mmCIF file of C-alpha atoms in Angstrom:
data_model
loop_
_atom_site.group_PDB
_atom_site.id
_atom_site.type_symbol
_atom_site.label_atom_id
_atom_site.label_comp_id
_atom_site.label_asym_id
_atom_site.label_seq_id
_atom_site.Cartn_x
_atom_site.Cartn_y
_atom_site.Cartn_z
ATOM 1 C CA MET A 1 0.000 0.000 0.000
ATOM 2 C CA SER A 2 1.247 3.485 -0.755
ATOM 3 C CA PHE A 3 0.704 6.537 1.420
ATOM 4 C CA ALA A 4 -0.204 10.108 0.549
ATOM 5 C CA ILE A 5 2.474 11.331 2.959
ATOM 6 C CA THR A 6 6.141 10.549 3.305
ATOM 7 C CA PRO A 7 6.748 8.536 6.475
ATOM 8 C CA ALA A 8 8.244 10.594 9.286
ATOM 9 C CA ILE A 9 10.667 7.693 9.830
ATOM 10 C CA PRO A 10 11.117 5.478 6.753
ATOM 11 C CA ALA A 11 10.755 1.756 7.404
ATOM 12 C CA GLY A 12 14.118 0.149 8.048
ATOM 13 C CA THR A 13 15.698 3.316 9.451
ATOM 14 C CA LEU A 14 15.779 2.156 13.063
ATOM 15 C CA SER A 15 16.450 -1.538 12.515
ATOM 16 C CA ALA A 16 19.312 -0.787 10.103
ATOM 17 C CA SER A 17 21.533 -0.503 13.171
ATOM 18 C CA ALA A 18 21.716 -2.101 16.579
ATOM 19 C CA GLN A 19 19.414 -0.802 19.281
ATOM 20 C CA PRO A 20 21.301 2.073 20.907
ATOM 21 C CA SER A 21 22.307 2.433 24.524
ATOM 22 C CA ILE A 22 21.344 5.878 25.818
ATOM 23 C CA PRO A 23 23.142 7.623 28.710
ATOM 24 C CA SER A 24 21.376 10.113 30.962
ATOM 25 C CA ALA A 25 22.631 13.695 30.719
ATOM 26 C CA ASP A 26 24.508 13.336 34.013
ATOM 27 C CA GLY A 27 26.081 10.041 32.921
ATOM 28 C CA GLU A 28 24.833 8.263 36.046
ATOM 29 C CA LEU A 29 22.237 6.129 34.232
ATOM 30 C CA LEU A 30 22.301 4.063 31.079
ATOM 31 C CA LEU A 31 19.357 2.787 29.054
ATOM 32 C CA ARG A 32 20.608 -0.363 27.344
ATOM 33 C CA PRO A 33 18.940 -3.269 25.540
ATOM 34 C CA TRP A 34 17.757 -6.121 27.731
ATOM 35 C CA GLU A 35 20.115 -9.108 27.850
ATOM 36 C CA ALA A 36 19.431 -12.761 28.621
ATOM 37 C CA ASP A 37 21.160 -12.354 31.999
ATOM 38 C CA ASP A 38 18.525 -9.758 32.990
ATOM 39 C CA ALA A 39 15.673 -12.299 32.957
ATOM 40 C CA ALA A 40 15.828 -13.022 36.699
ATOM 41 C CA VAL A 41 15.717 -9.314 37.547
ATOM 42 C CA LEU A 42 12.775 -8.866 35.189
ATOM 43 C CA GLN A 43 10.884 -11.715 36.817
ATOM 44 C CA ARG A 44 11.533 -10.285 40.312
ATOM 45 C CA ALA A 45 10.429 -6.807 39.189
ATOM 46 C CA PHE A 46 6.965 -8.085 38.401
ATOM 47 C CA GLN A 47 6.621 -9.367 41.965
ATOM 48 C CA ASP A 48 6.599 -5.743 43.166
ATOM 49 C CA PRO A 49 3.045 -4.663 44.086
ATOM 50 C CA LEU A 50 3.337 -1.207 42.467
ATOM 51 C CA ILE A 51 4.656 -2.561 39.182
ATOM 52 C CA ARG A 52 1.877 -5.158 39.190
ATOM 53 C CA ARG A 53 -0.665 -2.463 40.104
ATOM 54 C CA TRP A 54 0.002 -0.192 37.141
ATOM 55 C CA HIS A 55 1.001 -2.650 34.413
ATOM 56 C CA THR A 56 -1.389 -5.096 32.804
ATOM 57 C CA HIS A 57 1.384 -7.387 31.521
ATOM 58 C CA HIS A 58 2.979 -9.550 34.195
ATOM 59 C CA VAL A 59 6.012 -11.820 34.046
ATOM 60 C CA THR A 60 5.346 -14.843 36.238
ATOM 61 C CA SER A 61 8.206 -17.244 35.488
ATOM 62 C CA LEU A 62 11.858 -17.190 34.539
ATOM 63 C CA GLN A 63 11.008 -18.676 31.136
ATOM 64 C CA GLU A 64 8.425 -15.966 30.523
ATOM 65 C CA ALA A 65 11.074 -13.375 31.418
ATOM 66 C CA ARG A 66 13.509 -14.959 28.946
ATOM 67 C CA ASP A 67 10.802 -14.955 26.269
ATOM 68 C CA TRP A 68 10.064 -11.292 27.056
ATOM 69 C CA VAL A 69 13.747 -10.375 26.576
ATOM 70 C CA THR A 70 13.846 -12.270 23.262
ATOM 71 C CA ALA A 71 10.626 -10.576 22.143
ATOM 72 C CA SER A 72 12.083 -7.155 23.003
ATOM 73 C CA HIS A 73 14.915 -7.737 20.513
ATOM 74 C CA ARG A 74 12.460 -8.924 17.863
ATOM 75 C CA SER A 75 10.289 -5.812 18.415
ATOM 76 C CA TRP A 76 13.305 -3.593 17.662
ATOM 77 C CA GLU A 77 14.109 -5.552 14.501
ATOM 78 C CA GLN A 78 10.463 -5.271 13.382
ATOM 79 C CA GLU A 79 10.305 -1.585 14.380
ATOM 80 C CA GLN A 80 7.184 -2.128 16.481
ATOM 81 C CA ALA A 81 8.459 -1.243 19.960
ATOM 82 C CA VAL A 82 11.704 -0.849 21.853
ATOM 83 C CA GLN A 83 12.594 -1.770 25.447
ATOM 84 C CA TRP A 84 15.522 -0.698 27.581
ATOM 85 C CA VAL A 85 16.723 -1.722 31.006
ATOM 86 C CA ILE A 86 17.784 1.255 33.132
ATOM 87 C CA THR A 87 21.092 0.685 34.897
ATOM 88 C CA ARG A 88 23.199 2.775 37.223
ATOM 89 C CA ALA A 89 26.866 3.448 36.455
ATOM 90 C CA ASP A 90 27.858 0.352 38.448
ATOM 91 C CA GLY A 91 25.549 -1.834 36.316
ATOM 92 C CA GLU A 92 22.815 -2.212 38.959
ATOM 93 C CA VAL A 93 19.384 -2.525 37.350
ATOM 94 C CA ALA A 94 17.078 0.325 38.392
ATOM 95 C CA GLY A 95 14.106 -0.020 36.055
ATOM 96 C CA ARG A 96 12.692 -0.195 32.562
ATOM 97 C CA MET A 97 11.978 2.409 29.881
ATOM 98 C CA SER A 98 10.232 1.735 26.580
ATOM 99 C CA LEU A 99 8.496 2.969 23.515
ATOM 100 C CA ARG A 100 5.723 0.419 23.905
ATOM 101 C CA TRP A 101 4.393 1.040 20.417
ATOM 102 C CA MET A 102 5.683 3.065 17.494
ATOM 103 C CA ASP A 103 3.937 4.526 14.460
ATOM 104 C CA LEU A 104 6.759 5.357 12.050
ATOM 105 C CA LEU A 105 4.455 6.807 9.401
ATOM 106 C CA HIS A 106 3.332 9.587 11.731
ATOM 107 C CA GLY A 107 6.467 9.693 13.897
ATOM 108 C CA LEU A 108 4.455 8.853 16.999
ATOM 109 C CA ALA A 109 5.273 6.569 19.945
ATOM 110 C CA GLU A 110 4.008 5.906 23.455
ATOM 111 C CA VAL A 111 6.372 5.817 26.421
ATOM 112 C CA ALA A 112 6.060 3.366 29.314
ATOM 113 C CA TYR A 113 8.331 2.757 32.291
ATOM 114 C CA TRP A 114 8.716 1.388 35.767
ATOM 115 C CA VAL A 115 11.340 1.774 38.488
ATOM 116 C CA LEU A 116 12.363 -0.884 40.998
ATOM 117 C CA PRO A 117 11.583 -0.179 44.676
ATOM 118 C CA HIS A 118 15.210 0.469 45.713
ATOM 119 C CA ALA A 119 15.576 3.168 43.037
ATOM 120 C CA ARG A 120 12.297 5.041 43.546
ATOM 121 C CA GLY A 121 12.530 8.646 44.695
ATOM 122 C CA THR A 122 16.077 9.062 43.347
ATOM 123 C CA GLY A 123 15.208 10.716 40.026
ATOM 124 C CA VAL A 124 15.768 7.564 37.962
ATOM 125 C CA ALA A 125 12.463 7.826 36.081
ATOM 126 C CA PRO A 126 12.608 11.501 35.057
ATOM 127 C CA ARG A 127 16.308 11.403 34.116
ATOM 128 C CA SER A 128 15.762 8.247 32.052
ATOM 129 C CA LEU A 129 12.633 9.659 30.421
ATOM 130 C CA VAL A 130 14.450 12.873 29.464
ATOM 131 C CA ALA A 131 17.263 10.800 27.925
ATOM 132 C CA LEU A 132 14.805 8.623 26.007
ATOM 133 C CA ALA A 133 12.873 11.657 24.753
ATOM 134 C CA ALA A 134 16.066 13.339 23.552
ATOM 135 C CA TRP A 135 17.050 10.236 21.592
ATOM 136 C CA ALA A 136 13.559 9.631 20.168
ATOM 137 C CA LEU A 137 12.823 13.236 19.176
ATOM 138 C CA ASP A 138 16.287 14.526 18.273
ATOM 139 C CA GLU A 139 18.019 11.462 16.853
ATOM 140 C CA ALA A 140 15.489 8.806 15.849
ATOM 141 C CA GLY A 141 13.149 11.311 14.181
ATOM 142 C CA PHE A 142 9.916 10.878 16.128
ATOM 143 C CA HIS A 143 7.698 13.949 16.056
ATOM 144 C CA ARG A 144 5.541 13.190 19.119
ATOM 145 C CA LEU A 145 5.861 11.048 22.236
ATOM 146 C CA GLU A 146 2.805 10.282 24.321
ATOM 147 C CA LEU A 147 2.642 9.099 27.915
ATOM 148 C CA ALA A 148 -0.587 7.862 29.488
ATOM 149 C CA HIS A 149 -1.112 6.927 33.134
ATOM 150 C CA SER A 150 -4.051 6.340 35.429
ATOM 151 C CA VAL A 151 -5.326 9.524 37.039
ATOM 152 C CA ALA A 152 -4.800 7.662 40.334
ATOM 153 C CA ASN A 153 -1.053 7.275 39.654
ATOM 154 C CA ASP A 154 0.282 10.541 41.089
ATOM 155 C CA ALA A 155 3.924 9.402 40.877
ATOM 156 C CA SER A 156 3.729 8.914 37.100
ATOM 157 C CA CYS A 157 2.080 12.301 36.737
ATOM 158 C CA ARG A 158 5.018 13.924 38.573
ATOM 159 C CA VAL A 159 7.551 12.050 36.414
ATOM 160 C CA ALA A 160 5.811 13.122 33.205
ATOM 161 C CA THR A 161 5.637 16.769 34.252
ATOM 162 C CA LYS A 162 9.270 16.856 35.481
ATOM 163 C CA SER A 163 10.356 15.361 32.153
ATOM 164 C CA GLY A 164 8.710 18.029 30.008
ATOM 165 C CA PHE A 165 5.620 16.038 28.992
ATOM 166 C CA ALA A 166 2.736 18.527 28.993
ATOM 167 C CA LEU A 167 -0.600 17.365 30.372
ATOM 168 C CA GLU A 168 -3.034 17.478 27.451
ATOM 169 C CA GLY A 169 -6.169 16.059 29.022
ATOM 170 C CA THR A 170 -7.964 13.028 30.366
ATOM 171 C CA ARG A 171 -9.051 10.000 28.342
ATOM 172 C CA ARG A 172 -12.153 8.755 30.134
ATOM 173 C CA GLY A 173 -12.434 5.024 30.847
ATOM 174 C CA ALA A 174 -9.470 4.395 28.562
ATOM 175 C CA HIS A 175 -7.556 1.621 30.305
ATOM 176 C CA ARG A 176 -8.662 -1.505 32.088
ATOM 177 C CA GLN A 177 -6.788 -2.492 35.235
ATOM 178 C CA LEU A 178 -7.391 -5.355 37.662
ATOM 179 C CA ASP A 179 -9.799 -3.154 39.614
ATOM 180 C CA GLY A 180 -11.752 -1.923 36.565
ATOM 181 C CA TRP A 181 -11.649 0.894 34.050
ATOM 182 C CA HIS A 182 -9.414 3.890 34.727
ATOM 183 C CA ASP A 183 -9.464 7.399 33.361
ATOM 184 C CA MET A 184 -6.021 8.165 31.948
ATOM 185 C CA HIS A 185 -4.066 11.399 31.915
ATOM 186 C CA LEU A 186 -2.505 12.010 28.511
ATOM 187 C CA HIS A 187 0.833 13.810 28.456
ATOM 188 C CA ALA A 188 2.910 14.510 25.352
ATOM 189 C CA ARG A 189 6.195 15.948 24.224
ATOM 190 C CA VAL A 190 6.645 17.132 20.641
ATOM 191 C CA GLN A 191 9.781 17.936 18.642
ATOM 192 C CA GLY A 192 10.862 21.447 19.565
ATOM 193 C CA ASP A 193 9.442 21.391 23.110
ATOM 194 C CA ASP A 194 11.896 22.545 25.760
#
């Protein structure tokens, strides 16, 4: 099928090279591709009540974690999504950052993330999100990044705001969680935003 518009990011542009590792501006954090050795950490992360609370996908076994890591590499190659593990300078895993879906035609992607309990409240999420946004908007060629979170998730709202994602509104009954339908705040950052 042909399109009336030129794709914002031509197919094959991202997957033509290896998934990048992205340092935070202060150099204290690194977003890097998930590796097979990270599977145990991934499985443990999904035992955390807050991660389970706000994410509908759960990893319940070591094999499922391994499959998830493998699928994350395949998603990059197919230019559908991209996942990073957030590590500190010493290599300690602190969380996850992702573009959970990507629309290359329109240069649009949605951000998702979580931070492990020991790293919460230390600025890991906003510093990682700023680094991801800089790569996605300035290097990869995305025009718009969206971030949606439950209106009940005050911590994600603070992270989004600190990271330069403007609150655009509320999507009513937009996401189903274990406890029912949630209204979702929609934040976005567009190329050229400060």
